[in-house]
PDB file of C-alpha atoms in Angstrom:
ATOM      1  CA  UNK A   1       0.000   0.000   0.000  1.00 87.00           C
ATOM      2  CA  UNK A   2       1.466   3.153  -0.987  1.00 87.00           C
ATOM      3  CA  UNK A   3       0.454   6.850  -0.127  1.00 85.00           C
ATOM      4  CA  UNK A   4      -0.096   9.060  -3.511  1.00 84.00           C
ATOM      5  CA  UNK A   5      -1.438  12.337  -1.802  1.00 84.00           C
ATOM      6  CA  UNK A   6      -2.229  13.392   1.611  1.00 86.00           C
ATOM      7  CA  UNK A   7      -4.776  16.747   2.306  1.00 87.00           C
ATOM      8  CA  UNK A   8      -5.564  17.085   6.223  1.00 88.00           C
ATOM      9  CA  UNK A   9      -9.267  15.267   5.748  1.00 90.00           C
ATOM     10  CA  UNK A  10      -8.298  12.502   2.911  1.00 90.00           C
ATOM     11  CA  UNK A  11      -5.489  10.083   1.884  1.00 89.00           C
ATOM     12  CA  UNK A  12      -4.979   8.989  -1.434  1.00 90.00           C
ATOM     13  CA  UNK A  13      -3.643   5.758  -1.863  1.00 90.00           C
ATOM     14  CA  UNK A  14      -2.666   3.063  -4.334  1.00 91.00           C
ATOM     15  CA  UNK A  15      -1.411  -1.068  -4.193  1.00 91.00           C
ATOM     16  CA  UNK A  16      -0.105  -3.075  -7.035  1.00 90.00           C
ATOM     17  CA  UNK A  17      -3.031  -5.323  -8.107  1.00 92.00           C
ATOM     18  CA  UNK A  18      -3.664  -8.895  -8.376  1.00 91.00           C
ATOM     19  CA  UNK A  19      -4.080 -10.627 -11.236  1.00 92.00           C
ATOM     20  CA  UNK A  20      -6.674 -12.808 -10.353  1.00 93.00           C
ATOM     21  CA  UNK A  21      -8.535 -10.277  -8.116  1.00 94.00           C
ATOM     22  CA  UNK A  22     -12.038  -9.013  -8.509  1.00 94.00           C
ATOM     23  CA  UNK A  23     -12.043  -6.193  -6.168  1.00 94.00           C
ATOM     24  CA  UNK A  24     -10.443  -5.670  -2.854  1.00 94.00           C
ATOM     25  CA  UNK A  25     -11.829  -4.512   0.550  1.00 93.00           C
ATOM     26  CA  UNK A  26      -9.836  -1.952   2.075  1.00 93.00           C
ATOM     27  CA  UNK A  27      -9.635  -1.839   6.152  1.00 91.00           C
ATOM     28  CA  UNK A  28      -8.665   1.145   8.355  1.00 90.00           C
ATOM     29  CA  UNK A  29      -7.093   1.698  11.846  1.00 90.00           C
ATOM     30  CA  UNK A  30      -6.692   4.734  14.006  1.00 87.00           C
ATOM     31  CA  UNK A  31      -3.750   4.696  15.421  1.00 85.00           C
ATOM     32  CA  UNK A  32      -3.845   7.648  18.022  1.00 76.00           C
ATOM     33  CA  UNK A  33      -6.567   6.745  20.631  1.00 66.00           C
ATOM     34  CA  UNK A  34      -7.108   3.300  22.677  1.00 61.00           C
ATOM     35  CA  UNK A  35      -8.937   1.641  19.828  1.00 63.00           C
ATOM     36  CA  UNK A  36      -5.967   1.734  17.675  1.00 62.00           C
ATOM     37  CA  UNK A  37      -6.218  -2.769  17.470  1.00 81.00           C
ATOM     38  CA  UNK A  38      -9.645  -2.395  16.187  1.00 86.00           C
ATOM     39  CA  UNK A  39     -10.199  -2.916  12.536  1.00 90.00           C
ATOM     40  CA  UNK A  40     -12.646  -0.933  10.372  1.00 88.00           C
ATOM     41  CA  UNK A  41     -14.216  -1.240   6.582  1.00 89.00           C
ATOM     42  CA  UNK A  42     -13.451   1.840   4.496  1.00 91.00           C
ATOM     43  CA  UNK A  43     -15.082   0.227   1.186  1.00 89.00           C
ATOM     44  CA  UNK A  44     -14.965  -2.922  -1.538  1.00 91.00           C
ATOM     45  CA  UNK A  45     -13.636  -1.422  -4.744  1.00 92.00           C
ATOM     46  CA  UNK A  46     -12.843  -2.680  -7.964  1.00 93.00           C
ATOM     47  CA  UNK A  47      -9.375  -0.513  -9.017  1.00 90.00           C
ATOM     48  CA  UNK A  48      -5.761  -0.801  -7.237  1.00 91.00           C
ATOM     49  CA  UNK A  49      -6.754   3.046  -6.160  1.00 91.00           C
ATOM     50  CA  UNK A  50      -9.121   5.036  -3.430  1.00 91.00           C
ATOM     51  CA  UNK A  51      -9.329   8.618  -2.089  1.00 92.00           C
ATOM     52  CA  UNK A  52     -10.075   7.534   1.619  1.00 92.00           C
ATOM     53  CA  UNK A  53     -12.344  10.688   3.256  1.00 91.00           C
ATOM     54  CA  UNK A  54     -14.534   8.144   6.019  1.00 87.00           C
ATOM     55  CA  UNK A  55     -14.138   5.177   7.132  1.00 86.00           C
ATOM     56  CA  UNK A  56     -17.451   2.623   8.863  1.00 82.00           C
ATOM     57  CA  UNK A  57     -18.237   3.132  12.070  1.00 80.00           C
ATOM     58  CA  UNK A  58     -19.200  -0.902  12.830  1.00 79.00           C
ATOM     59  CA  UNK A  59     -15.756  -2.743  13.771  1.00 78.00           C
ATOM     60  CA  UNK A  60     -14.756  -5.034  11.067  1.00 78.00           C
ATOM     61  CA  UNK A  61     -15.282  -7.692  13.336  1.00 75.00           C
ATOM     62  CA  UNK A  62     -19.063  -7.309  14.559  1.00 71.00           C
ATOM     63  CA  UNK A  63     -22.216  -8.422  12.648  1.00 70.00           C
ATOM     64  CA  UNK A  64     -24.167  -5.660  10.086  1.00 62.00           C
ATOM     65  CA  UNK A  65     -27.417  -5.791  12.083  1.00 64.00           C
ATOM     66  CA  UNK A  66     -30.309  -5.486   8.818  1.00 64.00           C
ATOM     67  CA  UNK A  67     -32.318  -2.460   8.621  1.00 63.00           C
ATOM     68  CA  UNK A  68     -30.023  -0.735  10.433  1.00 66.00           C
ATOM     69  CA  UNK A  69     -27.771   2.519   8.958  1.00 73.00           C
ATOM     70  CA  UNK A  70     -24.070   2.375   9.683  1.00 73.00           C
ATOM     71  CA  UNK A  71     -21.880   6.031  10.441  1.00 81.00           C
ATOM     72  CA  UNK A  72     -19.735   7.123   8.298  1.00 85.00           C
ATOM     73  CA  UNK A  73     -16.494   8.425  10.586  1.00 87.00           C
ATOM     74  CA  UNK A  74     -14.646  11.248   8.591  1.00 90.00           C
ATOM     75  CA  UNK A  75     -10.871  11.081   8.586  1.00 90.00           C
ATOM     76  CA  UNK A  76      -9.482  13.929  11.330  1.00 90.00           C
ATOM     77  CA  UNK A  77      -6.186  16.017  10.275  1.00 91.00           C
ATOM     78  CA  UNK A  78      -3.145  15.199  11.599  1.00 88.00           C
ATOM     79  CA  UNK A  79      -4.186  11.579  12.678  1.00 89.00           C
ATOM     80  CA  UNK A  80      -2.459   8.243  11.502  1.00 90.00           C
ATOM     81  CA  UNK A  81      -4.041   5.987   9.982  1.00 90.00           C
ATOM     82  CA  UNK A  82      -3.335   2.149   9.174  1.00 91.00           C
ATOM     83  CA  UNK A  83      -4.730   0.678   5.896  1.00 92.00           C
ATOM     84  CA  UNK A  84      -4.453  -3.008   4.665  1.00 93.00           C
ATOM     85  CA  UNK A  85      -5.760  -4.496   1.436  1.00 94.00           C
ATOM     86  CA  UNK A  86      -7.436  -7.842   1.207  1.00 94.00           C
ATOM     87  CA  UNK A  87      -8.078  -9.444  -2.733  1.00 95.00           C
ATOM     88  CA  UNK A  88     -11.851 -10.298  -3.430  1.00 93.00           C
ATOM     89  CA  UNK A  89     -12.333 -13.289  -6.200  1.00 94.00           C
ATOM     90  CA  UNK A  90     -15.284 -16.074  -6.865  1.00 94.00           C
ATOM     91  CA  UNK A  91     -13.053 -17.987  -4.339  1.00 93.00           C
ATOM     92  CA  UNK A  92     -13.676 -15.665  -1.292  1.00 92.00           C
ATOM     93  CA  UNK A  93     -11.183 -13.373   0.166  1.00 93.00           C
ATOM     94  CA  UNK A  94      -7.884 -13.318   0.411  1.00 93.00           C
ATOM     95  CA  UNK A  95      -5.013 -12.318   2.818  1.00 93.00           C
ATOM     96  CA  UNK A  96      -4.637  -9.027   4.217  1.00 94.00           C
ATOM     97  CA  UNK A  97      -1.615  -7.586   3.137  1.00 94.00           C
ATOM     98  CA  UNK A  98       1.118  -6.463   5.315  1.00 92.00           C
ATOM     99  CA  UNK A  99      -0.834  -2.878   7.066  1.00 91.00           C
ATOM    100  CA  UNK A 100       0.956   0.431   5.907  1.00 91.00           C
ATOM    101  CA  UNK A 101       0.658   3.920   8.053  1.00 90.00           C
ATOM    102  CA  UNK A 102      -0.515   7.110   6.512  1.00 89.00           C
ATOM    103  CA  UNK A 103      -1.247  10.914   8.304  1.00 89.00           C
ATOM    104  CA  UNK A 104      -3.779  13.376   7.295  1.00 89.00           C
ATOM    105  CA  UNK A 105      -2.031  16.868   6.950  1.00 87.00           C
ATOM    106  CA  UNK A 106      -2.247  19.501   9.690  1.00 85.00           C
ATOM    107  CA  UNK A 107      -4.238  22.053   8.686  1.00 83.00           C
ATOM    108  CA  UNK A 108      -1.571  25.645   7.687  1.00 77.00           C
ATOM    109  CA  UNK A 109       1.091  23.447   7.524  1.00 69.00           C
ATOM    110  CA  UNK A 110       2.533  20.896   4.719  1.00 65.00           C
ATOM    111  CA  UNK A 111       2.454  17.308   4.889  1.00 61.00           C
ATOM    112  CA  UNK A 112       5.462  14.923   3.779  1.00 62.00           C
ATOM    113  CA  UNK A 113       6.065  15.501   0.034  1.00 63.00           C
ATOM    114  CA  UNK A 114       5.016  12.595  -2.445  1.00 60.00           C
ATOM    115  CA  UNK A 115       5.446  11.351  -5.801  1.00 62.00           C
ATOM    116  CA  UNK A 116       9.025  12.359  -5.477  1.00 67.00           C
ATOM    117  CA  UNK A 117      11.127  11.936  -9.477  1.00 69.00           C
ATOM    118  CA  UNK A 118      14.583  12.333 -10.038  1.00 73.00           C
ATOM    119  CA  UNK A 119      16.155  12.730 -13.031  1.00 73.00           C
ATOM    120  CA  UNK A 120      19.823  13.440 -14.297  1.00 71.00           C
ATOM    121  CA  UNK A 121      20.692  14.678 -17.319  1.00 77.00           C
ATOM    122  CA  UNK A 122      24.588  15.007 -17.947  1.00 77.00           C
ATOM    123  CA  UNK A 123      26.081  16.784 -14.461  1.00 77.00           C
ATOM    124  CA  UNK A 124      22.501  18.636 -13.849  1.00 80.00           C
ATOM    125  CA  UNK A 125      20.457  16.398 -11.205  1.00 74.00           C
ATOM    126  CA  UNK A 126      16.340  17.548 -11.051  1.00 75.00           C
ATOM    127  CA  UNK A 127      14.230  16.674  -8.017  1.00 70.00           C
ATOM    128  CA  UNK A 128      10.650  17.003  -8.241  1.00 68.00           C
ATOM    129  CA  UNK A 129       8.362  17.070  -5.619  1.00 64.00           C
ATOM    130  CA  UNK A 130       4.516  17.843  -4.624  1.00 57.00           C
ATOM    131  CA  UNK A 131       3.671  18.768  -1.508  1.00 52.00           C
ATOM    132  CA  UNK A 132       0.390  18.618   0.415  1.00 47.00           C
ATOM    133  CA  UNK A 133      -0.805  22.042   1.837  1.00 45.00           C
ATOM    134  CA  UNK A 134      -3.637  21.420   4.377  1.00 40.00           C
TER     135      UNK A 134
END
């Protein structure tokens, strides 16, 4: 799982796809307050790709009662998060892959740079960077 862009109420992230996938369910953890073991649904998609702005309110875990609405939590800004992937095929689901940890930017200040290139062209080096302003 890899972190494409960061903005202080949404991460953007991406994970190299499986071939013989279908979609993938994406879960979330908090990782700043006492439930930070506790797994949540963010959503079943079919792309390797997801702007993440909410996550389910209903731990992973428990039993969708029917009839019954679930919250949608909103991300919060400078809060990390932990997000692992899980392939979906006729078969049932997959592994979870190994969790990767992402903050939300602070709001007035910038967030770790991303999509970082470097190039070099004779002795003249380029870096190229984009930054998240919150």
């Amino acid at each position: 799982v890899q972190l494409i862009r960061a903005s202080t109420s949404t991460l953007e992230i991406c994970w190299i796809p499986v071939v013989t996938a279908d979609a993938y369910l994406l879960q979330i953890q908090r990782l700043d307050n006492s439930d930070g073991k506790i797994w949540y649904d963010v959503a079943v998609v079919k792309g390797n790709s997801l702007v993440v702005s909410h996550h389910h309110s209903k731990p992973a875990c428990e039993e969708v009662e029917e009839n019954k609405p679930i919250e949608r939590l909103e991300l919060s800004p400078g809060t990390t998060y932990r997000f692992r992937i899980a392939a979906i095929n006729a078969c049932g689901r997959g592994e979870f892959s190994e969790a990767a940890a992402f903050k939300t930017c602070v709001p007035g200040f910038p967030g770790a740079p991303s999509q970082i290139r470097i190039s070099k062209v004779s002795d003249i080096v380029t870096l190229i960077v984009q930054q998240c302003w919150g």
